[in-house]
Each structure stands twice: as C-alpha cells, then as structure tokens.
PDB file of C-alpha atoms in Angstrom:
ATOM      1  CA  UNK A 199      27.337  -0.473  -2.546  1.00  0.00           C
ATOM      2  CA  UNK A 200      23.797   0.626  -3.132  1.00  0.00           C
ATOM      3  CA  UNK A 201      22.369   3.418  -1.002  1.00  0.00           C
ATOM      4  CA  UNK A 202      19.028   5.181  -0.722  1.00  0.00           C
ATOM      5  CA  UNK A 203      18.618   8.699   0.683  1.00  0.00           C
ATOM      6  CA  UNK A 204      15.340  10.244   1.758  1.00  0.00           C
ATOM      7  CA  UNK A 205      16.023  13.731   3.051  1.00  0.00           C
ATOM      8  CA  UNK A 206      12.519  14.626   4.269  1.00  0.00           C
ATOM      9  CA  UNK A 207      11.811  13.125   7.703  1.00  0.00           C
ATOM     10  CA  UNK A 208       8.278  14.537   7.646  1.00  0.00           C
ATOM     11  CA  UNK A 209       5.933  16.235   5.216  1.00  0.00           C
ATOM     12  CA  UNK A 210       2.515  17.852   5.540  1.00  0.00           C
ATOM     13  CA  UNK A 211       0.019  18.214   2.719  1.00  0.00           C
ATOM     14  CA  UNK A 212      -3.492  19.578   2.513  1.00  0.00           C
ATOM     15  CA  UNK A 213      -6.186  17.109   1.536  1.00  0.00           C
ATOM     16  CA  UNK A 214      -6.773  17.032  -2.254  1.00  0.00           C
ATOM     17  CA  UNK A 215      -3.389  18.630  -2.955  1.00  0.00           C
ATOM     18  CA  UNK A 216      -0.430  16.898  -4.621  1.00  0.00           C
ATOM     19  CA  UNK A 217       2.793  16.110  -2.768  1.00  0.00           C
ATOM     20  CA  UNK A 218       6.264  15.000  -3.836  1.00  0.00           C
ATOM     21  CA  UNK A 219       8.421  12.754  -1.665  1.00  0.00           C
ATOM     22  CA  UNK A 220      12.104  12.851  -2.526  1.00  0.00           C
ATOM     23  CA  UNK A 221      14.416   9.899  -3.064  1.00  0.00           C
ATOM     24  CA  UNK A 222      17.957   9.778  -4.376  1.00  0.00           C
ATOM     25  CA  UNK A 223      19.985   6.648  -4.842  1.00  0.00           C
ATOM     26  CA  UNK A 224      23.517   5.546  -5.474  1.00  0.00           C
ATOM     27  CA  UNK A 225      24.580   2.475  -7.399  1.00  0.00           C
ATOM     28  CA  UNK A 226      27.312   1.376  -9.751  1.00  0.00           C
ATOM     29  CA  UNK A 227      25.014  -1.173 -11.395  1.00  0.00           C
ATOM     30  CA  UNK A 228      23.347  -0.311 -14.712  1.00  0.00           C
ATOM     31  CA  UNK A 229      20.438  -2.654 -14.112  1.00  0.00           C
ATOM     32  CA  UNK A 230      18.338  -1.927 -11.056  1.00  0.00           C
ATOM     33  CA  UNK A 231      14.814  -1.400  -9.848  1.00  0.00           C
ATOM     34  CA  UNK A 232      13.339   1.347  -7.701  1.00  0.00           C
ATOM     35  CA  UNK A 233      10.350   0.775  -5.451  1.00  0.00           C
ATOM     36  CA  UNK A 234       8.111   2.811  -3.180  1.00  0.00           C
ATOM     37  CA  UNK A 235       6.319   1.275  -0.205  1.00  0.00           C
ATOM     38  CA  UNK A 236       3.730   2.690   2.178  1.00  0.00           C
ATOM     39  CA  UNK A 237       3.731   1.683   5.835  1.00  0.00           C
ATOM     40  CA  UNK A 238       0.627   2.667   7.833  1.00  0.00           C
ATOM     41  CA  UNK A 239       0.678   2.639  11.609  1.00  0.00           C
ATOM     42  CA  UNK A 240      -0.443  -1.008  11.536  1.00  0.00           C
ATOM     43  CA  UNK A 241       3.034  -1.938  10.295  1.00  0.00           C
ATOM     44  CA  UNK A 242       2.580  -3.784   7.025  1.00  0.00           C
ATOM     45  CA  UNK A 243       4.629  -2.684   4.009  1.00  0.00           C
ATOM     46  CA  UNK A 244       2.366  -1.987   1.043  1.00  0.00           C
ATOM     47  CA  UNK A 245       3.921  -1.918  -2.429  1.00  0.00           C
ATOM     48  CA  UNK A 246       2.966   1.208  -4.375  1.00  0.00           C
ATOM     49  CA  UNK A 247       4.994   1.561  -7.557  1.00  0.00           C
ATOM     50  CA  UNK A 248       8.028   0.231  -9.426  1.00  0.00           C
ATOM     51  CA  UNK A 249      10.453   1.789 -11.908  1.00  0.00           C
ATOM     52  CA  UNK A 250      13.103  -0.203 -13.772  1.00  0.00           C
ATOM     53  CA  UNK A 251      16.371   1.463 -14.691  1.00  0.00           C
ATOM     54  CA  UNK A 252      15.780   0.768 -18.389  1.00  0.00           C
ATOM     55  CA  UNK A 253      12.180   1.945 -18.413  1.00  0.00           C
ATOM     56  CA  UNK A 254      11.921   4.977 -20.653  1.00  0.00           C
ATOM     57  CA  UNK A 255       8.645   6.243 -19.283  1.00  0.00           C
ATOM     58  CA  UNK A 256       7.875   7.258 -15.724  1.00  0.00           C
ATOM     59  CA  UNK A 257       5.806   4.687 -13.875  1.00  0.00           C
ATOM     60  CA  UNK A 258       2.238   5.513 -12.862  1.00  0.00           C
ATOM     61  CA  UNK A 259      -0.235   3.604 -10.689  1.00  0.00           C
ATOM     62  CA  UNK A 260      -3.489   5.419 -10.080  1.00  0.00           C
ATOM     63  CA  UNK A 261      -2.762   8.493  -7.946  1.00  0.00           C
ATOM     64  CA  UNK A 262       0.913   7.523  -7.649  1.00  0.00           C
ATOM     65  CA  UNK A 263       3.556   8.461 -10.176  1.00  0.00           C
ATOM     66  CA  UNK A 264       7.309   8.221 -10.086  1.00  0.00           C
ATOM     67  CA  UNK A 265       9.412  11.110 -11.354  1.00  0.00           C
ATOM     68  CA  UNK A 266      12.477   9.190 -12.528  1.00  0.00           C
ATOM     69  CA  UNK A 267      15.546  11.262 -13.414  1.00  0.00           C
ATOM     70  CA  UNK A 268      18.252   8.723 -14.146  1.00  0.00           C
ATOM     71  CA  UNK A 269      21.120  11.159 -14.693  1.00  0.00           C
ATOM     72  CA  UNK A 270      20.414  12.805 -11.346  1.00  0.00           C
ATOM     73  CA  UNK A 271      19.793   9.393  -9.711  1.00  0.00           C
ATOM     74  CA  UNK A 272      16.489  10.495  -8.290  1.00  0.00           C
ATOM     75  CA  UNK A 273      13.166   8.679  -8.080  1.00  0.00           C
ATOM     76  CA  UNK A 274      10.653  10.968  -6.438  1.00  0.00           C
ATOM     77  CA  UNK A 275       7.147   9.772  -5.619  1.00  0.00           C
ATOM     78  CA  UNK A 276       4.269  12.065  -6.528  1.00  0.00           C
ATOM     79  CA  UNK A 277       0.912  11.521  -4.864  1.00  0.00           C
ATOM     80  CA  UNK A 278      -1.910  13.439  -6.490  1.00  0.00           C
ATOM     81  CA  UNK A 279      -5.196  14.417  -4.837  1.00  0.00           C
ATOM     82  CA  UNK A 280      -4.025  13.457  -1.330  1.00  0.00           C
ATOM     83  CA  UNK A 281      -6.483  11.683   0.941  1.00  0.00           C
ATOM     84  CA  UNK A 282      -6.538  11.384   4.729  1.00  0.00           C
ATOM     85  CA  UNK A 283      -5.785   7.681   4.341  1.00  0.00           C
ATOM     86  CA  UNK A 284      -2.475   8.537   2.682  1.00  0.00           C
ATOM     87  CA  UNK A 285      -1.055   9.525   6.075  1.00  0.00           C
ATOM     88  CA  UNK A 286       1.715   6.986   6.663  1.00  0.00           C
ATOM     89  CA  UNK A 287       5.454   6.351   6.395  1.00  0.00           C
ATOM     90  CA  UNK A 288       6.739   6.110   2.824  1.00  0.00           C
ATOM     91  CA  UNK A 289       9.899   4.226   1.957  1.00  0.00           C
ATOM     92  CA  UNK A 290      11.970   4.319  -1.197  1.00  0.00           C
ATOM     93  CA  UNK A 291      13.903   1.121  -1.933  1.00  0.00           C
ATOM     94  CA  UNK A 292      16.219  -0.268  -4.575  1.00  0.00           C
ATOM     95  CA  UNK A 293      17.527  -3.585  -5.869  1.00  0.00           C
ATOM     96  CA  UNK A 294      20.548  -4.154  -8.076  1.00  0.00           C
ATOM     97  CA  UNK A 295      19.695  -6.902 -10.549  1.00  0.00           C
ATOM     98  CA  UNK A 296      23.178  -7.894 -11.694  1.00  0.00           C
ATOM     99  CA  UNK A 297      24.251  -8.662  -8.147  1.00  0.00           C
ATOM    100  CA  UNK A 298      20.769  -9.991  -7.362  1.00  0.00           C
ATOM    101  CA  UNK A 299      20.872  -8.012  -4.136  1.00  0.00           C
ATOM    102  CA  UNK A 300      18.004  -7.798  -1.648  1.00  0.00           C
ATOM    103  CA  UNK A 301      15.942  -4.630  -1.370  1.00  0.00           C
ATOM    104  CA  UNK A 302      17.721  -1.763   0.363  1.00  0.00           C
ATOM    105  CA  UNK A 303      15.498   0.856   1.979  1.00  0.00           C
ATOM    106  CA  UNK A 304      15.825   4.521   2.800  1.00  0.00           C
ATOM    107  CA  UNK A 305      14.944   5.909   6.225  1.00  0.00           C
ATOM    108  CA  UNK A 306      11.504   6.965   5.115  1.00  0.00           C
ATOM    109  CA  UNK A 307       9.334  10.061   5.075  1.00  0.00           C
ATOM    110  CA  UNK A 308       6.327  10.476   7.348  1.00  0.00           C
ATOM    111  CA  UNK A 309       3.467  12.036   5.390  1.00  0.00           C
ATOM    112  CA  UNK A 310       0.624  13.711   7.245  1.00  0.00           C
ATOM    113  CA  UNK A 311      -2.463  14.727   5.281  1.00  0.00           C
ATOM    114  CA  UNK A 312      -4.410  17.598   6.827  1.00  0.00           C
ATOM    115  CA  UNK A 313      -8.152  18.038   6.352  1.00  0.00           C
TER     116      UNK A 313
ATOM    117  CA  UNK B  27      -3.380 -18.175   0.169  1.00  0.00           C
ATOM    118  CA  UNK B  28      -3.935 -14.615   1.352  1.00  0.00           C
ATOM    119  CA  UNK B  29      -0.373 -13.416   1.762  1.00  0.00           C
ATOM    120  CA  UNK B  30       2.629 -13.616   4.042  1.00  0.00           C
ATOM    121  CA  UNK B  31       1.768 -14.529   7.621  1.00  0.00           C
ATOM    122  CA  UNK B  32       3.909 -13.804  10.649  1.00  0.00           C
ATOM    123  CA  UNK B  33       3.457 -15.124  14.138  1.00  0.00           C
ATOM    124  CA  UNK B  34       3.294 -13.764  16.763  1.00  0.00           C
ATOM    125  CA  UNK B  35       2.307 -10.179  16.006  1.00  0.00           C
ATOM    126  CA  UNK B  36       3.741  -8.983  19.303  1.00  0.00           C
ATOM    127  CA  UNK B  37       6.240 -10.498  21.715  1.00  0.00           C
ATOM    128  CA  UNK B  38       7.428  -9.128  25.041  1.00  0.00           C
ATOM    129  CA  UNK B  39      10.344 -10.953  26.603  1.00  0.00           C
ATOM    130  CA  UNK B  40      12.810 -10.484  29.401  1.00  0.00           C
ATOM    131  CA  UNK B  41      16.419  -9.758  28.594  1.00  0.00           C
ATOM    132  CA  UNK B  42      18.392 -12.958  28.275  1.00  0.00           C
ATOM    133  CA  UNK B  43      15.483 -15.100  27.100  1.00  0.00           C
ATOM    134  CA  UNK B  44      15.317 -16.794  23.719  1.00  0.00           C
ATOM    135  CA  UNK B  45      12.559 -15.978  21.244  1.00  0.00           C
ATOM    136  CA  UNK B  46      11.457 -17.555  17.972  1.00  0.00           C
ATOM    137  CA  UNK B  47       9.370 -15.999  15.227  1.00  0.00           C
ATOM    138  CA  UNK B  48       7.652 -17.766  12.372  1.00  0.00           C
ATOM    139  CA  UNK B  49       6.964 -16.657   8.826  1.00  0.00           C
ATOM    140  CA  UNK B  50       4.703 -18.436   6.338  1.00  0.00           C
ATOM    141  CA  UNK B  51       5.339 -17.104   2.839  1.00  0.00           C
ATOM    142  CA  UNK B  52       3.025 -17.171  -0.146  1.00  0.00           C
ATOM    143  CA  UNK B  53       3.046 -20.826  -1.092  1.00  0.00           C
ATOM    144  CA  UNK B  54       4.416 -20.520  -4.630  1.00  0.00           C
ATOM    145  CA  UNK B  55       7.156 -18.077  -3.615  1.00  0.00           C
ATOM    146  CA  UNK B  56      10.645 -19.543  -3.574  1.00  0.00           C
ATOM    147  CA  UNK B  57      12.456 -16.671  -1.875  1.00  0.00           C
ATOM    148  CA  UNK B  58      12.013 -15.575   1.724  1.00  0.00           C
ATOM    149  CA  UNK B  59      13.595 -12.539   3.356  1.00  0.00           C
ATOM    150  CA  UNK B  60      13.965 -11.329   6.936  1.00  0.00           C
ATOM    151  CA  UNK B  61      14.311  -7.635   7.756  1.00  0.00           C
ATOM    152  CA  UNK B  62      14.586  -5.722  11.023  1.00  0.00           C
ATOM    153  CA  UNK B  63      13.074  -2.270  11.489  1.00  0.00           C
ATOM    154  CA  UNK B  64      13.839  -0.077  14.474  1.00  0.00           C
ATOM    155  CA  UNK B  65      11.836   3.007  15.369  1.00  0.00           C
ATOM    156  CA  UNK B  66      12.206   5.806  12.869  1.00  0.00           C
ATOM    157  CA  UNK B  67      14.290   3.751  10.447  1.00  0.00           C
ATOM    158  CA  UNK B  68      13.708   1.850   7.261  1.00  0.00           C
ATOM    159  CA  UNK B  69      13.819  -1.939   7.205  1.00  0.00           C
ATOM    160  CA  UNK B  70      17.336  -3.391   7.312  1.00  0.00           C
ATOM    161  CA  UNK B  71      18.132  -6.655   5.560  1.00  0.00           C
ATOM    162  CA  UNK B  72      19.045  -9.593   7.788  1.00  0.00           C
ATOM    163  CA  UNK B  73      19.045 -12.727   5.641  1.00  0.00           C
ATOM    164  CA  UNK B  74      17.303 -14.517   2.806  1.00  0.00           C
ATOM    165  CA  UNK B  75      16.579 -18.003   1.536  1.00  0.00           C
ATOM    166  CA  UNK B  76      16.002 -19.415  -1.885  1.00  0.00           C
ATOM    167  CA  UNK B  77      14.002 -22.558  -1.274  1.00  0.00           C
ATOM    168  CA  UNK B  78      15.729 -24.100   1.748  1.00  0.00           C
ATOM    169  CA  UNK B  79      19.178 -22.631   1.116  1.00  0.00           C
ATOM    170  CA  UNK B  80      20.258 -19.593   3.110  1.00  0.00           C
ATOM    171  CA  UNK B  81      22.038 -17.527   0.472  1.00  0.00           C
ATOM    172  CA  UNK B  82      23.075 -14.368   2.265  1.00  0.00           C
ATOM    173  CA  UNK B  83      23.423 -13.070   5.796  1.00  0.00           C
ATOM    174  CA  UNK B  84      23.900  -9.449   6.820  1.00  0.00           C
ATOM    175  CA  UNK B  85      26.564  -8.316   9.277  1.00  0.00           C
ATOM    176  CA  UNK B  86      23.598  -7.341  11.461  1.00  0.00           C
ATOM    177  CA  UNK B  87      22.897 -11.026  11.990  1.00  0.00           C
ATOM    178  CA  UNK B  88      25.097 -11.698  15.000  1.00  0.00           C
ATOM    179  CA  UNK B  89      25.803 -15.196  16.264  1.00  0.00           C
ATOM    180  CA  UNK B  90      22.813 -14.864  18.607  1.00  0.00           C
ATOM    181  CA  UNK B  91      20.534 -14.887  15.558  1.00  0.00           C
ATOM    182  CA  UNK B  92      19.729 -17.959  13.519  1.00  0.00           C
ATOM    183  CA  UNK B  93      17.251 -18.503  10.739  1.00  0.00           C
ATOM    184  CA  UNK B  94      16.013 -21.674   9.124  1.00  0.00           C
ATOM    185  CA  UNK B  95      13.702 -22.623   6.313  1.00  0.00           C
ATOM    186  CA  UNK B  96      13.230 -26.365   6.463  1.00  0.00           C
ATOM    187  CA  UNK B  97      11.857 -27.903   3.275  1.00  0.00           C
ATOM    188  CA  UNK B  98      11.709 -24.489   1.652  1.00  0.00           C
ATOM    189  CA  UNK B  99       8.345 -23.627   3.163  1.00  0.00           C
ATOM    190  CA  UNK B 100       7.914 -21.627   6.394  1.00  0.00           C
ATOM    191  CA  UNK B 101      10.877 -19.973   8.097  1.00  0.00           C
ATOM    192  CA  UNK B 102      11.835 -19.339  11.697  1.00  0.00           C
ATOM    193  CA  UNK B 103      14.050 -16.619  13.114  1.00  0.00           C
ATOM    194  CA  UNK B 104      15.472 -17.294  16.570  1.00  0.00           C
ATOM    195  CA  UNK B 105      17.199 -14.789  18.803  1.00  0.00           C
ATOM    196  CA  UNK B 106      19.129 -16.231  21.719  1.00  0.00           C
ATOM    197  CA  UNK B 107      19.985 -14.323  24.907  1.00  0.00           C
ATOM    198  CA  UNK B 108      17.934 -11.316  23.862  1.00  0.00           C
ATOM    199  CA  UNK B 109      19.217  -7.815  24.559  1.00  0.00           C
ATOM    200  CA  UNK B 110      17.308  -4.548  24.783  1.00  0.00           C
ATOM    201  CA  UNK B 111      18.862  -3.506  21.477  1.00  0.00           C
ATOM    202  CA  UNK B 112      17.008  -6.371  19.801  1.00  0.00           C
ATOM    203  CA  UNK B 113      13.711  -4.544  20.356  1.00  0.00           C
ATOM    204  CA  UNK B 114      12.384  -3.904  16.858  1.00  0.00           C
ATOM    205  CA  UNK B 115       9.837  -4.929  14.265  1.00  0.00           C
ATOM    206  CA  UNK B 116      10.922  -8.080  12.426  1.00  0.00           C
ATOM    207  CA  UNK B 117       9.505  -8.199   8.928  1.00  0.00           C
ATOM    208  CA  UNK B 118       9.324 -11.184   6.632  1.00  0.00           C
ATOM    209  CA  UNK B 119       8.844 -10.948   2.875  1.00  0.00           C
ATOM    210  CA  UNK B 120       8.587 -13.485   0.084  1.00  0.00           C
ATOM    211  CA  UNK B 121       8.999 -13.347  -3.663  1.00  0.00           C
ATOM    212  CA  UNK B 122       9.104 -15.576  -6.704  1.00  0.00           C
ATOM    213  CA  UNK B 123      12.227 -15.607  -8.808  1.00  0.00           C
ATOM    214  CA  UNK B 124      12.716 -17.469 -12.042  1.00  0.00           C
ATOM    215  CA  UNK B 125      15.448 -17.149 -14.660  1.00  0.00           C
ATOM    216  CA  UNK B 126      16.936 -14.327 -12.628  1.00  0.00           C
ATOM    217  CA  UNK B 127      13.744 -12.237 -12.617  1.00  0.00           C
ATOM    218  CA  UNK B 128      12.226 -11.413  -9.266  1.00  0.00           C
ATOM    219  CA  UNK B 129       8.535 -10.615  -9.411  1.00  0.00           C
ATOM    220  CA  UNK B 130       8.497  -8.357  -6.361  1.00  0.00           C
ATOM    221  CA  UNK B 131       8.317  -8.726  -2.625  1.00  0.00           C
ATOM    222  CA  UNK B 132       5.203  -9.262  -0.535  1.00  0.00           C
ATOM    223  CA  UNK B 133       5.658  -8.342   3.107  1.00  0.00           C
ATOM    224  CA  UNK B 134       3.984  -9.729   6.179  1.00  0.00           C
ATOM    225  CA  UNK B 135       2.635  -7.532   8.966  1.00  0.00           C
ATOM    226  CA  UNK B 136       5.694  -8.107  11.109  1.00  0.00           C
ATOM    227  CA  UNK B 137       6.453  -9.273  14.625  1.00  0.00           C
ATOM    228  CA  UNK B 138       7.092  -6.488  17.101  1.00  0.00           C
ATOM    229  CA  UNK B 139       9.609  -7.568  19.737  1.00  0.00           C
ATOM    230  CA  UNK B 140      10.020  -5.710  23.015  1.00  0.00           C
ATOM    231  CA  UNK B 141      12.849  -6.770  25.313  1.00  0.00           C
ATOM    232  CA  UNK B 142      12.423  -5.551  28.896  1.00  0.00           C
TER     233      UNK B 142
END
C-alpha cells in the first residue's frame, strides 16, 4: 500500500531565504506521481508541482522545485526566496498509476515565514 | 466555469441530525473525489466517481455515509445520524481522465462541518 511520510510538523524560515520541506514515500508500483499542495488558512488545496516516477529531471515551477531522489524514495519540496504569503500548510501526495489509485496525502508541514 | 464549487462552506449541526453537502465539479471533468480532513491531518480519501459510477469507497465511509453523483454531474455527500467525530473539513476534487491518464485534481474550498 502506498504511504507518504512528512516528518516536519512545523518549519520556520526567514523571508527571502530558501526552505526545504521533506517527503518520503513508499510504494511497490513502478509508475507513480508525486504532488505537492499548499493549503492556506482559507482551506483550499492549491496544486504546486508534480513529479512523475519516470521523469529524469527534477520538476520546477517558478520558485518551487522538487528534489526527487528515486532510490531513496524522497520528494522534497524546495521553496526559494520565501515570501510572507508562503505561510501555509504544505502536503505531499502520491498516486500509483498502475492501480489507478486516488491521491494519498501525508500529514503536512506547517510553514511559517518570518519577516 | 471557474473551478470546483462546494456548498455550504460551513455547517453546524446537532449530534444525531442528517447533513448533506454538494459538490459541483469542473464541467468537463469525469472524475469526482470526496476527502475528509480533520484538524492537523492531511486529507483522507473517502470515495470517488467516474461519471455516475461510484468506483471505490474507503473503509472510512461507514454505513452512515452515502454519496451520489446522478447523471455524472454534481455530487452529494450525506451523513446520517451525525456524531461529534464527523466534525471535519470535507473536500471535493475533480479531474479528467482519458486513456488511463489523469490530468490532475482540482480541489474545491471544502465544507467545514461542526457537530455539537
């Protein structure tokens, strides 16, 4: 069964600094996708970035990049040049494509950006 | 179509009452998902539909919960005889899948249920 682990309940980062949010996963499937979502206090889940298991390059989307280490089964999110508006909950999630399973989420990391 | 809509945004109910939530997905999306999120946790999968067919239900979906998606459009999630443990955010998401490829989920803003 697929599983997502986020070991950092909370993180603090100084404005304009970079921060890494950790995510490890467990799956027996060879074909899967890894996702990061942001959830502000308003509650909506905002898609940030996607990495496919067969993608050879790390995904990047603006200030977000995904440090994908397949052998270690980790998919850490890196946010560069943090902004106050980045303060939110961040969730790592995964889908197994062969089993066509729904997204499974980790418990999340609360990021607080300090001015 | 501006996204996934959920109604109501907030619901307070007394224990033992029935509640129903509605989700309107993005119109061209053929898959619809329901998740539950309790405080301090990530969303947990409840059930999903492809068009009008309910394809999978989680063990979390007890017999007090029922979901429908008539005509493959909007969906409703009903909780009967609510309990305090049902207090949570209920999130709906939709996606478009064709030839086995899912083009990603879009989430609604959720319905926050408080059972008193």
